[in-house]
PDB file of C-alpha atoms in Angstrom:
ATOM      1  CA  MET A   1       0.057  -0.062  -0.064  1.00  0.00           C
ATOM      2  CA  ARG A   2       1.292   3.401  -0.832  1.00  0.00           C
ATOM      3  CA  LEU A   3      -0.325   6.773  -0.161  1.00  0.00           C
ATOM      4  CA  LYS A   4      -0.601   9.242  -3.014  1.00  0.00           C
ATOM      5  CA  THR A   5       2.092  11.826  -2.649  1.00  0.00           C
ATOM      6  CA  LYS A   6       1.423  15.578  -2.525  1.00  0.00           C
ATOM      7  CA  ALA A   7       3.565  18.673  -2.466  1.00  0.00           C
ATOM      8  CA  VAL A   8       4.880  19.449   1.002  1.00  0.00           C
ATOM      9  CA  GLU A   9       6.485  22.727   2.053  1.00  0.00           C
ATOM     10  CA  LEU A  10       8.627  22.135   5.133  1.00  0.00           C
ATOM     11  CA  PRO A  11       8.869  25.127   7.571  1.00  0.00           C
ATOM     12  CA  PRO A  12      12.298  26.478   8.465  1.00  0.00           C
ATOM     13  CA  PRO A  13      13.966  25.132  11.627  1.00  0.00           C
ATOM     14  CA  PRO A  14      13.597  26.921  14.985  1.00  0.00           C
ATOM     15  CA  GLU A  15      16.498  28.223  16.869  1.00  0.00           C
ATOM     16  CA  GLN A  16      15.935  25.638  19.594  1.00  0.00           C
ATOM     17  CA  ASN A  17      14.338  22.108  19.434  1.00  0.00           C
ATOM     18  CA  VAL A  18      15.779  21.388  16.019  1.00  0.00           C
ATOM     19  CA  HIS A  19      15.363  17.650  16.499  1.00  0.00           C
ATOM     20  CA  SER A  20      11.635  18.037  17.170  1.00  0.00           C
ATOM     21  CA  SER A  21      11.400  20.131  13.977  1.00  0.00           C
ATOM     22  CA  ILE A  22      13.100  17.300  12.080  1.00  0.00           C
ATOM     23  CA  MET A  23      10.697  14.699  13.543  1.00  0.00           C
ATOM     24  CA  SER A  24       7.733  16.829  12.654  1.00  0.00           C
ATOM     25  CA  ASN A  25       8.944  17.318   8.999  1.00  0.00           C
ATOM     26  CA  ALA A  26       9.510  13.512   8.666  1.00  0.00           C
ATOM     27  CA  ARG A  27       5.935  12.913   9.923  1.00  0.00           C
ATOM     28  CA  ARG A  28       4.573  15.403   7.301  1.00  0.00           C
ATOM     29  CA  LEU A  29       6.350  13.632   4.499  1.00  0.00           C
ATOM     30  CA  TRP A  30       4.964  10.265   5.701  1.00  0.00           C
ATOM     31  CA  LEU A  31       1.455  11.630   5.841  1.00  0.00           C
ATOM     32  CA  ALA A  32       1.991  12.993   2.326  1.00  0.00           C
ATOM     33  CA  GLY A  33       2.695   9.499   0.974  1.00  0.00           C
ATOM     34  CA  PHE A  34       6.498   9.847   0.344  1.00  0.00           C
ATOM     35  CA  ARG A  35       8.591   6.699   0.098  1.00  0.00           C
ATOM     36  CA  GLN A  36      11.437   6.688   2.587  1.00  0.00           C
ATOM     37  CA  GLU A  37      14.211   7.302  -0.131  1.00  0.00           C
ATOM     38  CA  ARG A  38      12.357  10.313  -1.508  1.00  0.00           C
ATOM     39  CA  ALA A  39      11.685  11.654   1.986  1.00  0.00           C
ATOM     40  CA  PHE A  40      15.379  11.398   2.821  1.00  0.00           C
ATOM     41  CA  HIS A  41      16.163  13.443  -0.424  1.00  0.00           C
ATOM     42  CA  HIS A  42      13.524  16.013   0.586  1.00  0.00           C
ATOM     43  CA  LEU A  43      14.691  16.349   4.149  1.00  0.00           C
ATOM     44  CA  SER A  44      18.315  16.605   2.929  1.00  0.00           C
ATOM     45  CA  GLN A  45      17.428  19.582   0.641  1.00  0.00           C
ATOM     46  CA  TRP A  46      15.590  21.176   3.604  1.00  0.00           C
ATOM     47  CA  ARG A  47      18.758  20.797   5.756  1.00  0.00           C
ATOM     48  CA  ASN A  48      21.079  22.097   3.037  1.00  0.00           C
ATOM     49  CA  GLN A  49      18.987  25.117   2.441  1.00  0.00           C
ATOM     50  CA  SER A  50      18.344  25.902   6.247  1.00  0.00           C
ATOM     51  CA  THR A  51      20.298  27.994   8.669  1.00  0.00           C
ATOM     52  CA  PHE A  52      20.896  26.492  12.098  1.00  0.00           C
ATOM     53  CA  ARG A  53      22.232  28.075  15.262  1.00  0.00           C
ATOM     54  CA  LYS A  54      26.040  28.078  15.746  1.00  0.00           C
ATOM     55  CA  GLY A  55      27.385  24.636  16.509  1.00  0.00           C
ATOM     56  CA  ARG A  56      24.207  22.776  15.475  1.00  0.00           C
ATOM     57  CA  THR A  57      24.701  20.297  12.734  1.00  0.00           C
ATOM     58  CA  VAL A  58      22.171  17.831  11.176  1.00  0.00           C
ATOM     59  CA  SER A  59      23.650  14.614  10.055  1.00  0.00           C
ATOM     60  CA  ASP A  60      22.345  12.039   7.546  1.00  0.00           C
ATOM     61  CA  LYS A  61      21.836   9.676  10.508  1.00  0.00           C
ATOM     62  CA  GLU A  62      19.582  12.057  12.315  1.00  0.00           C
ATOM     63  CA  LEU A  63      17.435  12.418   9.197  1.00  0.00           C
ATOM     64  CA  GLU A  64      17.339   8.602   8.627  1.00  0.00           C
ATOM     65  CA  ASP A  65      16.381   8.003  12.332  1.00  0.00           C
ATOM     66  CA  ALA A  66      13.517  10.486  12.017  1.00  0.00           C
ATOM     67  CA  ILE A  67      12.234   8.873   8.811  1.00  0.00           C
ATOM     68  CA  ARG A  68      12.312   5.392  10.456  1.00  0.00           C
ATOM     69  CA  THR A  69      10.498   6.642  13.502  1.00  0.00           C
ATOM     70  CA  ALA A  70       7.806   8.410  11.447  1.00  0.00           C
ATOM     71  CA  TRP A  71       7.336   5.390   9.184  1.00  0.00           C
ATOM     72  CA  SER A  72       7.019   3.064  12.196  1.00  0.00           C
ATOM     73  CA  SER A  73       4.090   5.107  13.671  1.00  0.00           C
ATOM     74  CA  GLY A  74       2.402   6.445  10.637  1.00  0.00           C
ATOM     75  CA  PRO A  75      -1.007   5.543   9.224  1.00  0.00           C
ATOM     76  CA  ASN A  76       0.252   2.371   7.807  1.00  0.00           C
ATOM     77  CA  LYS A  77       1.848   1.201  10.988  1.00  0.00           C
ATOM     78  CA  GLU A  78       0.110  -2.285  10.811  1.00  0.00           C
ATOM     79  CA  LEU A  79       1.706  -2.890   7.336  1.00  0.00           C
ATOM     80  CA  PHE A  80       5.067  -1.569   8.672  1.00  0.00           C
ATOM     81  CA  ALA A  81       4.885  -3.856  11.668  1.00  0.00           C
ATOM     82  CA  ARG A  82       4.243  -6.943   9.644  1.00  0.00           C
ATOM     83  CA  THR A  83       7.159  -6.332   7.373  1.00  0.00           C
ATOM     84  CA  ARG A  84       9.625  -4.841   9.987  1.00  0.00           C
ATOM     85  CA  ASN A  85       8.514  -6.535  13.218  1.00  0.00           C
ATOM     86  CA  VAL A  86       7.682  -3.203  14.848  1.00  0.00           C
ATOM     87  CA  PRO A  87       4.944  -3.307  17.553  1.00  0.00           C
ATOM     88  CA  THR A  88       1.636  -1.867  16.349  1.00  0.00           C
ATOM     89  CA  GLN A  89       0.557  -0.617  19.763  1.00  0.00           C
ATOM     90  CA  ILE A  90       1.717   2.948  20.319  1.00  0.00           C
ATOM     91  CA  GLN A  91       0.884   5.283  23.142  1.00  0.00           C
ATOM     92  CA  ARG A  92      -1.408   8.196  22.418  1.00  0.00           C
ATOM     93  CA  TRP A  93      -0.863  11.210  24.599  1.00  0.00           C
ATOM     94  CA  PRO A  94      -3.162  14.253  25.106  1.00  0.00           C
ATOM     95  CA  GLU A  95      -2.490  17.644  23.784  1.00  0.00           C
ATOM     96  CA  PRO A  96      -0.956  20.272  26.117  1.00  0.00           C
ATOM     97  CA  ASN A  97      -3.702  21.978  28.165  1.00  0.00           C
ATOM     98  CA  PRO A  98      -2.372  25.311  29.560  1.00  0.00           C
ATOM     99  CA  ALA A  99      -5.828  26.185  30.931  1.00  0.00           C
ATOM    100  CA  LYS A 100      -5.957  23.092  32.970  1.00  0.00           C
ATOM    101  CA  ARG A 101      -2.499  23.694  34.179  1.00  0.00           C
ATOM    102  CA  ALA A 102      -3.187  27.154  35.299  1.00  0.00           C
ATOM    103  CA  ALA A 103      -6.298  25.983  37.066  1.00  0.00           C
ATOM    104  CA  ILE A 104      -4.346  23.353  39.129  1.00  0.00           C
ATOM    105  CA  ILE A 105      -0.895  24.585  39.953  1.00  0.00           C
ATOM    106  CA  ASP A 106      -0.060  27.080  42.594  1.00  0.00           C
ATOM    107  CA  PRO A 107       0.275  30.570  40.873  1.00  0.00           C
ATOM    108  CA  TRP A 108       2.612  31.744  43.657  1.00  0.00           C
ATOM    109  CA  PHE A 109       5.123  28.990  43.274  1.00  0.00           C
ATOM    110  CA  HIS A 110       8.321  30.031  41.487  1.00  0.00           C
ATOM    111  CA  VAL A 111      11.796  28.619  40.699  1.00  0.00           C
ATOM    112  CA  VAL A 112      13.024  30.327  43.829  1.00  0.00           C
ATOM    113  CA  THR A 113      10.426  28.553  45.829  1.00  0.00           C
ATOM    114  CA  LEU A 114      11.661  25.269  44.409  1.00  0.00           C
ATOM    115  CA  TRP A 115      15.262  26.175  45.356  1.00  0.00           C
ATOM    116  CA  GLU A 116      14.165  27.157  48.819  1.00  0.00           C
ATOM    117  CA  ASN A 117      12.319  23.852  49.350  1.00  0.00           C
ATOM    118  CA  SER A 118      15.263  21.723  48.220  1.00  0.00           C
ATOM    119  CA  PRO A 119      16.692  19.452  50.991  1.00  0.00           C
ATOM    120  CA  TRP A 120      19.952  19.686  49.142  1.00  0.00           C
ATOM    121  CA  GLN A 121      21.742  22.952  48.550  1.00  0.00           C
ATOM    122  CA  ALA A 122      24.713  23.603  46.377  1.00  0.00           C
ATOM    123  CA  SER A 123      28.074  24.241  48.176  1.00  0.00           C
ATOM    124  CA  GLY A 124      30.456  26.881  46.869  1.00  0.00           C
ATOM    125  CA  GLY A 125      29.221  26.731  43.313  1.00  0.00           C
ATOM    126  CA  LYS A 126      31.048  23.505  42.542  1.00  0.00           C
ATOM    127  CA  LEU A 127      29.508  21.026  40.060  1.00  0.00           C
ATOM    128  CA  ALA A 128      28.073  17.986  41.716  1.00  0.00           C
ATOM    129  CA  THR A 129      27.385  15.800  38.719  1.00  0.00           C
ATOM    130  CA  ARG A 130      29.096  12.695  40.126  1.00  0.00           C
ATOM    131  CA  TYR A 131      27.391  13.120  43.462  1.00  0.00           C
ATOM    132  CA  PHE A 132      23.991  13.219  41.799  1.00  0.00           C
ATOM    133  CA  LEU A 133      24.720  10.111  39.713  1.00  0.00           C
ATOM    134  CA  GLU A 134      25.991   8.154  42.629  1.00  0.00           C
ATOM    135  CA  GLN A 135      22.841   9.047  44.553  1.00  0.00           C
ATOM    136  CA  LEU A 136      20.461   8.331  41.689  1.00  0.00           C
ATOM    137  CA  PHE A 137      22.230   5.174  40.557  1.00  0.00           C
ATOM    138  CA  PRO A 138      23.878   3.398  43.466  1.00  0.00           C
ATOM    139  CA  GLY A 139      25.940   0.286  43.014  1.00  0.00           C
ATOM    140  CA  ASN A 140      28.053   1.364  39.982  1.00  0.00           C
ATOM    141  CA  PRO A 141      25.525   0.364  37.245  1.00  0.00           C
ATOM    142  CA  LEU A 142      26.061   0.752  33.480  1.00  0.00           C
ATOM    143  CA  LEU A 143      25.002   4.286  32.447  1.00  0.00           C
ATOM    144  CA  CYS A 144      24.519   5.585  28.978  1.00  0.00           C
ATOM    145  CA  CYS A 145      25.720   9.190  28.736  1.00  0.00           C
ATOM    146  CA  GLY A 146      26.022  11.363  25.611  1.00  0.00           C
ATOM    147  CA  TRP A 147      28.110  14.368  24.620  1.00  0.00           C
ATOM    148  CA  ASN A 148      25.262  14.959  22.228  1.00  0.00           C
ATOM    149  CA  THR A 149      22.597  12.817  20.650  1.00  0.00           C
ATOM    150  CA  GLU A 150      24.970  11.228  18.170  1.00  0.00           C
ATOM    151  CA  VAL A 151      28.070  10.732  20.276  1.00  0.00           C
ATOM    152  CA  PHE A 152      27.479   8.576  23.361  1.00  0.00           C
ATOM    153  CA  ASN A 153      28.676   5.486  25.264  1.00  0.00           C
ATOM    154  CA  THR A 154      27.545   3.025  27.918  1.00  0.00           C
ATOM    155  CA  LEU A 155      30.026   2.513  30.752  1.00  0.00           C
ATOM    156  CA  PRO A 156      29.965   1.582  34.452  1.00  0.00           C
ATOM    157  CA  LEU A 157      29.509   4.786  36.455  1.00  0.00           C
ATOM    158  CA  SER A 158      33.019   4.509  37.869  1.00  0.00           C
ATOM    159  CA  GLU A 159      34.493   4.722  34.375  1.00  0.00           C
ATOM    160  CA  TRP A 160      32.825   7.989  33.551  1.00  0.00           C
ATOM    161  CA  LYS A 161      35.740  10.380  34.335  1.00  0.00           C
ATOM    162  CA  HIS A 162      34.100  13.698  33.634  1.00  0.00           C
ATOM    163  CA  PRO A 163      30.370  13.292  33.646  1.00  0.00           C
ATOM    164  CA  GLU A 164      29.972  17.078  34.104  1.00  0.00           C
ATOM    165  CA  ARG A 165      31.086  17.495  30.464  1.00  0.00           C
ATOM    166  CA  MET A 166      28.131  15.489  29.146  1.00  0.00           C
ATOM    167  CA  GLN A 167      24.747  16.789  28.011  1.00  0.00           C
ATOM    168  CA  PHE A 168      22.604  13.670  28.196  1.00  0.00           C
ATOM    169  CA  LEU A 169      21.775  10.560  30.254  1.00  0.00           C
ATOM    170  CA  THR A 170      19.387   7.724  29.954  1.00  0.00           C
ATOM    171  CA  PRO A 171      17.389   7.932  33.263  1.00  0.00           C
ATOM    172  CA  SER A 172      17.458   4.165  33.812  1.00  0.00           C
ATOM    173  CA  PRO A 173      20.547   1.857  34.103  1.00  0.00           C
ATOM    174  CA  MET A 174      21.570  -0.158  31.184  1.00  0.00           C
ATOM    175  CA  THR A 175      21.590  -3.948  31.108  1.00  0.00           C
ATOM    176  CA  SER A 176      24.492  -4.290  28.738  1.00  0.00           C
ATOM    177  CA  ARG A 177      27.090  -2.085  26.994  1.00  0.00           C
ATOM    178  CA  THR A 178      25.318  -2.467  23.666  1.00  0.00           C
ATOM    179  CA  GLY A 179      21.952  -3.648  22.348  1.00  0.00           C
ATOM    180  CA  ALA A 180      20.256  -4.375  19.055  1.00  0.00           C
ATOM    181  CA  ARG A 181      19.073  -1.391  17.081  1.00  0.00           C
ATOM    182  CA  GLN A 182      15.383  -1.304  16.291  1.00  0.00           C
ATOM    183  CA  ASP A 183      16.151  -0.890  12.619  1.00  0.00           C
ATOM    184  CA  GLY A 184      18.040  -4.161  12.583  1.00  0.00           C
ATOM    185  CA  ASN A 185      21.297  -2.533  11.494  1.00  0.00           C
ATOM    186  CA  GLY A 186      23.638  -3.911  14.105  1.00  0.00           C
ATOM    187  CA  GLU A 187      24.147  -2.786  17.765  1.00  0.00           C
ATOM    188  CA  SER A 188      24.520   0.440  19.504  1.00  0.00           C
ATOM    189  CA  ALA A 189      25.395   1.669  23.079  1.00  0.00           C
ATOM    190  CA  HIS A 190      22.064   3.623  23.177  1.00  0.00           C
ATOM    191  CA  THR A 191      19.029   1.428  22.335  1.00  0.00           C
ATOM    192  CA  LEU A 192      15.782   0.441  23.923  1.00  0.00           C
ATOM    193  CA  SER A 193      16.883  -3.169  23.945  1.00  0.00           C
ATOM    194  CA  ASN A 194      19.776  -2.491  26.378  1.00  0.00           C
ATOM    195  CA  THR A 195      17.922  -0.106  28.662  1.00  0.00           C
ATOM    196  CA  GLY A 196      16.842  -1.618  31.962  1.00  0.00           C
ATOM    197  CA  PRO A 197      13.605  -1.318  33.855  1.00  0.00           C
ATOM    198  CA  ARG A 198      12.247   2.213  34.365  1.00  0.00           C
ATOM    199  CA  ARG A 199      13.915   3.782  37.461  1.00  0.00           C
ATOM    200  CA  PHE A 200      12.843   7.419  36.840  1.00  0.00           C
ATOM    201  CA  LEU A 201      10.317   9.156  34.737  1.00  0.00           C
ATOM    202  CA  VAL A 202      11.484  12.577  33.552  1.00  0.00           C
ATOM    203  CA  ALA A 203       9.023  15.373  32.651  1.00  0.00           C
ATOM    204  CA  ASP A 204      10.641  17.752  30.107  1.00  0.00           C
ATOM    205  CA  PHE A 205       8.878  21.164  30.360  1.00  0.00           C
ATOM    206  CA  ASP A 206      10.141  23.110  27.407  1.00  0.00           C
ATOM    207  CA  ASP A 207       7.276  25.331  26.269  1.00  0.00           C
ATOM    208  CA  ARG A 208       7.377  29.070  26.449  1.00  0.00           C
ATOM    209  CA  ALA A 209       5.227  29.326  29.645  1.00  0.00           C
ATOM    210  CA  GLY A 210       8.410  30.132  31.675  1.00  0.00           C
ATOM    211  CA  LEU A 211      10.423  28.514  34.376  1.00  0.00           C
ATOM    212  CA  ASP A 212       8.075  29.598  37.165  1.00  0.00           C
ATOM    213  CA  ILE A 213       5.115  27.897  35.483  1.00  0.00           C
ATOM    214  CA  HIS A 214       7.278  24.781  34.853  1.00  0.00           C
ATOM    215  CA  ALA A 215       8.454  24.764  38.541  1.00  0.00           C
ATOM    216  CA  GLY A 216       4.829  24.953  39.706  1.00  0.00           C
ATOM    217  CA  ALA A 217       3.845  22.110  37.439  1.00  0.00           C
ATOM    218  CA  ALA A 218       6.756  19.957  38.653  1.00  0.00           C
ATOM    219  CA  TRP A 219       5.789  20.671  42.338  1.00  0.00           C
ATOM    220  CA  HIS A 220       2.157  19.732  41.834  1.00  0.00           C
ATOM    221  CA  LEU A 221       3.234  16.490  40.025  1.00  0.00           C
ATOM    222  CA  GLY A 222       5.415  15.793  43.056  1.00  0.00           C
ATOM    223  CA  THR A 223       2.281  15.379  45.167  1.00  0.00           C
ATOM    224  CA  LEU A 224       1.460  12.363  42.924  1.00  0.00           C
ATOM    225  CA  LEU A 225       4.905  10.713  42.610  1.00  0.00           C
ATOM    226  CA  PRO A 226       8.049  11.336  44.715  1.00  0.00           C
ATOM    227  CA  LEU A 227       9.840  14.317  43.127  1.00  0.00           C
ATOM    228  CA  VAL A 228      13.568  13.564  43.183  1.00  0.00           C
ATOM    229  CA  MET A 229      15.177  16.323  41.184  1.00  0.00           C
ATOM    230  CA  VAL A 230      14.465  19.386  39.093  1.00  0.00           C
ATOM    231  CA  LEU A 231      17.284  20.812  36.924  1.00  0.00           C
ATOM    232  CA  TRP A 232      17.487  23.641  34.303  1.00  0.00           C
ATOM    233  CA  THR A 233      17.968  22.419  30.739  1.00  0.00           C
ATOM    234  CA  GLY A 234      20.281  25.401  29.960  1.00  0.00           C
ATOM    235  CA  GLY A 235      17.516  26.656  27.671  1.00  0.00           C
ATOM    236  CA  LYS A 236      13.933  27.709  28.370  1.00  0.00           C
ATOM    237  CA  GLY A 237      12.834  24.658  30.416  1.00  0.00           C
ATOM    238  CA  LEU A 238      13.122  22.359  33.348  1.00  0.00           C
ATOM    239  CA  HIS A 239      13.548  18.564  33.623  1.00  0.00           C
ATOM    240  CA  ALA A 240      11.692  17.083  36.641  1.00  0.00           C
ATOM    241  CA  TRP A 241      12.704  13.621  37.727  1.00  0.00           C
ATOM    242  CA  PHE A 242      10.246  11.349  39.484  1.00  0.00           C
ATOM    243  CA  ARG A 243      10.879   8.073  41.265  1.00  0.00           C
ATOM    244  CA  THR A 244       9.053   5.186  39.659  1.00  0.00           C
ATOM    245  CA  TRP A 245      10.728   1.865  40.576  1.00  0.00           C
ATOM    246  CA  GLY A 246       8.256  -0.725  41.578  1.00  0.00           C
ATOM    247  CA  LEU A 247       5.446   0.804  39.404  1.00  0.00           C
ATOM    248  CA  SER A 248       4.210  -0.613  36.063  1.00  0.00           C
ATOM    249  CA  ASP A 249       3.775   1.470  33.012  1.00  0.00           C
ATOM    250  CA  GLU A 250       0.002   0.921  33.351  1.00  0.00           C
ATOM    251  CA  GLU A 251       0.117   2.573  36.805  1.00  0.00           C
ATOM    252  CA  LEU A 252       2.386   5.326  35.620  1.00  0.00           C
ATOM    253  CA  THR A 253       0.379   6.249  32.466  1.00  0.00           C
ATOM    254  CA  PRO A 254      -2.275   8.493  34.180  1.00  0.00           C
ATOM    255  CA  PHE A 255       0.509  10.405  35.873  1.00  0.00           C
ATOM    256  CA  PHE A 256       2.309  10.987  32.683  1.00  0.00           C
ATOM    257  CA  ARG A 257      -0.782  11.927  30.785  1.00  0.00           C
ATOM    258  CA  LEU A 258      -1.274  14.778  33.257  1.00  0.00           C
ATOM    259  CA  ALA A 259       2.424  15.727  32.869  1.00  0.00           C
ATOM    260  CA  VAL A 260       1.863  15.963  29.096  1.00  0.00           C
ATOM    261  CA  GLU A 261      -1.148  18.059  29.561  1.00  0.00           C
ATOM    262  CA  PHE A 262       1.031  20.282  31.765  1.00  0.00           C
ATOM    263  CA  GLY A 263       3.389  20.638  28.851  1.00  0.00           C
ATOM    264  CA  ALA A 264       5.806  17.845  29.243  1.00  0.00           C
ATOM    265  CA  ASP A 265       7.429  16.303  26.065  1.00  0.00           C
ATOM    266  CA  PRO A 266       5.743  12.876  25.578  1.00  0.00           C
ATOM    267  CA  ARG A 267       9.043  11.443  24.034  1.00  0.00           C
ATOM    268  CA  LEU A 268      10.487  11.098  27.555  1.00  0.00           C
ATOM    269  CA  TRP A 269       8.054   8.263  28.115  1.00  0.00           C
ATOM    270  CA  THR A 270      10.409   6.028  26.088  1.00  0.00           C
ATOM    271  CA  ARG A 271      12.831   4.415  28.640  1.00  0.00           C
ATOM    272  CA  SER A 272      15.786   4.998  26.324  1.00  0.00           C
ATOM    273  CA  GLN A 273      15.152   8.637  25.607  1.00  0.00           C
ATOM    274  CA  PHE A 274      17.910  10.910  26.706  1.00  0.00           C
ATOM    275  CA  ALA A 275      17.300  13.437  29.553  1.00  0.00           C
ATOM    276  CA  ARG A 276      19.648  16.242  30.633  1.00  0.00           C
ATOM    277  CA  ILE A 277      22.410  15.179  32.988  1.00  0.00           C
ATOM    278  CA  PRO A 278      22.438  17.011  36.321  1.00  0.00           C
ATOM    279  CA  ASP A 279      25.000  19.760  36.581  1.00  0.00           C
ATOM    280  CA  GLY A 280      26.199  18.759  33.039  1.00  0.00           C
ATOM    281  CA  SER A 281      27.162  21.048  30.144  1.00  0.00           C
ATOM    282  CA  ARG A 282      24.512  21.894  27.519  1.00  0.00           C
ATOM    283  CA  ASP A 283      27.090  22.297  24.729  1.00  0.00           C
ATOM    284  CA  ASP A 284      29.526  19.609  23.567  1.00  0.00           C
ATOM    285  CA  GLY A 285      32.969  19.777  25.066  1.00  0.00           C
ATOM    286  CA  GLY A 286      32.119  20.859  28.577  1.00  0.00           C
ATOM    287  CA  ALA A 287      32.294  24.574  27.779  1.00  0.00           C
ATOM    288  CA  GLY A 288      28.675  25.400  27.647  1.00  0.00           C
ATOM    289  CA  THR A 289      25.835  26.480  29.863  1.00  0.00           C
ATOM    290  CA  VAL A 290      25.620  24.468  33.137  1.00  0.00           C
ATOM    291  CA  GLN A 291      22.391  22.436  33.497  1.00  0.00           C
ATOM    292  CA  ARG A 292      22.055  23.521  37.152  1.00  0.00           C
ATOM    293  CA  VAL A 293      20.055  21.452  39.716  1.00  0.00           C
ATOM    294  CA  TYR A 294      17.532  23.625  41.449  1.00  0.00           C
ATOM    295  CA  TYR A 295      15.936  20.831  43.597  1.00  0.00           C
ATOM    296  CA  PHE A 296      17.233  17.559  44.856  1.00  0.00           C
ATOM    297  CA  ASN A 297      15.754  15.430  47.568  1.00  0.00           C
ATOM    298  CA  PRO A 298      17.888  12.315  48.253  1.00  0.00           C
ATOM    299  CA  GLU A 299      15.580  11.255  51.066  1.00  0.00           C
ATOM    300  CA  VAL A 300      13.043   9.808  48.587  1.00  0.00           C
ATOM    301  CA  LEU A 301      15.741   7.565  47.156  1.00  0.00           C
ATOM    302  CA  VAL A 302      16.039   5.446  50.312  1.00  0.00           C
TER     303      VAL A 302
END
């Protein structure tokens, strides 16, 4: 089965969230009936004609991954699943609901309030990345960390010499150093197949509502699940980490649906999806904006 193709004009990339823009464009091409080869050519032209912020590059691999993801969840997902062994059941999340968020969260709660309520406080401005990782992941487990979304590795925690230079972390320990890629093309250090059981669920608030609104949303969600940590992404949002071990995905779904209505990115539901590493560096090489931790409560980790 092949959908009839139609002309598609792809919007220019935003300054931030370029990856989300690529995913959206791949989805547009799928819905327009493009074959994967033609879609890659179309996205390549879009990339070559676009201007990205300094330091942001878009590789062929990022385009190919976006196309594979769009095709595996598109209108013909049943056909795709039969031919590529991809599960047909996909999670459907609600649209963001700013009115519902405004009606529920405390309007007087701010980022400063979050900081003031943190059981842990920074000491002398020093980066505490290793401390956070040792608290979050005791026992020296395998952790997948990324300098960016394309350069990453999976190592025991003790072998990560400068985690403060990293941008990303999978918020669950890994079961092995590599796992089979979903596209069947070999193995990788960052796959769903080598990601262990869910340990934390991360709500990525990255809309333009502002950090105070994000902080209030995280604090309210903390009344439903233990709020472990909140950190600044180095951009316009916050990442809120919630303790989830011992809970099934079925039990966690209502919580995350509310988080998505509050503006959280639904992609963080996937266990292998990267989150921002605490006190890490937003830019590759360790010279970028510090992803500062505003709230940390080690007591809920016991």
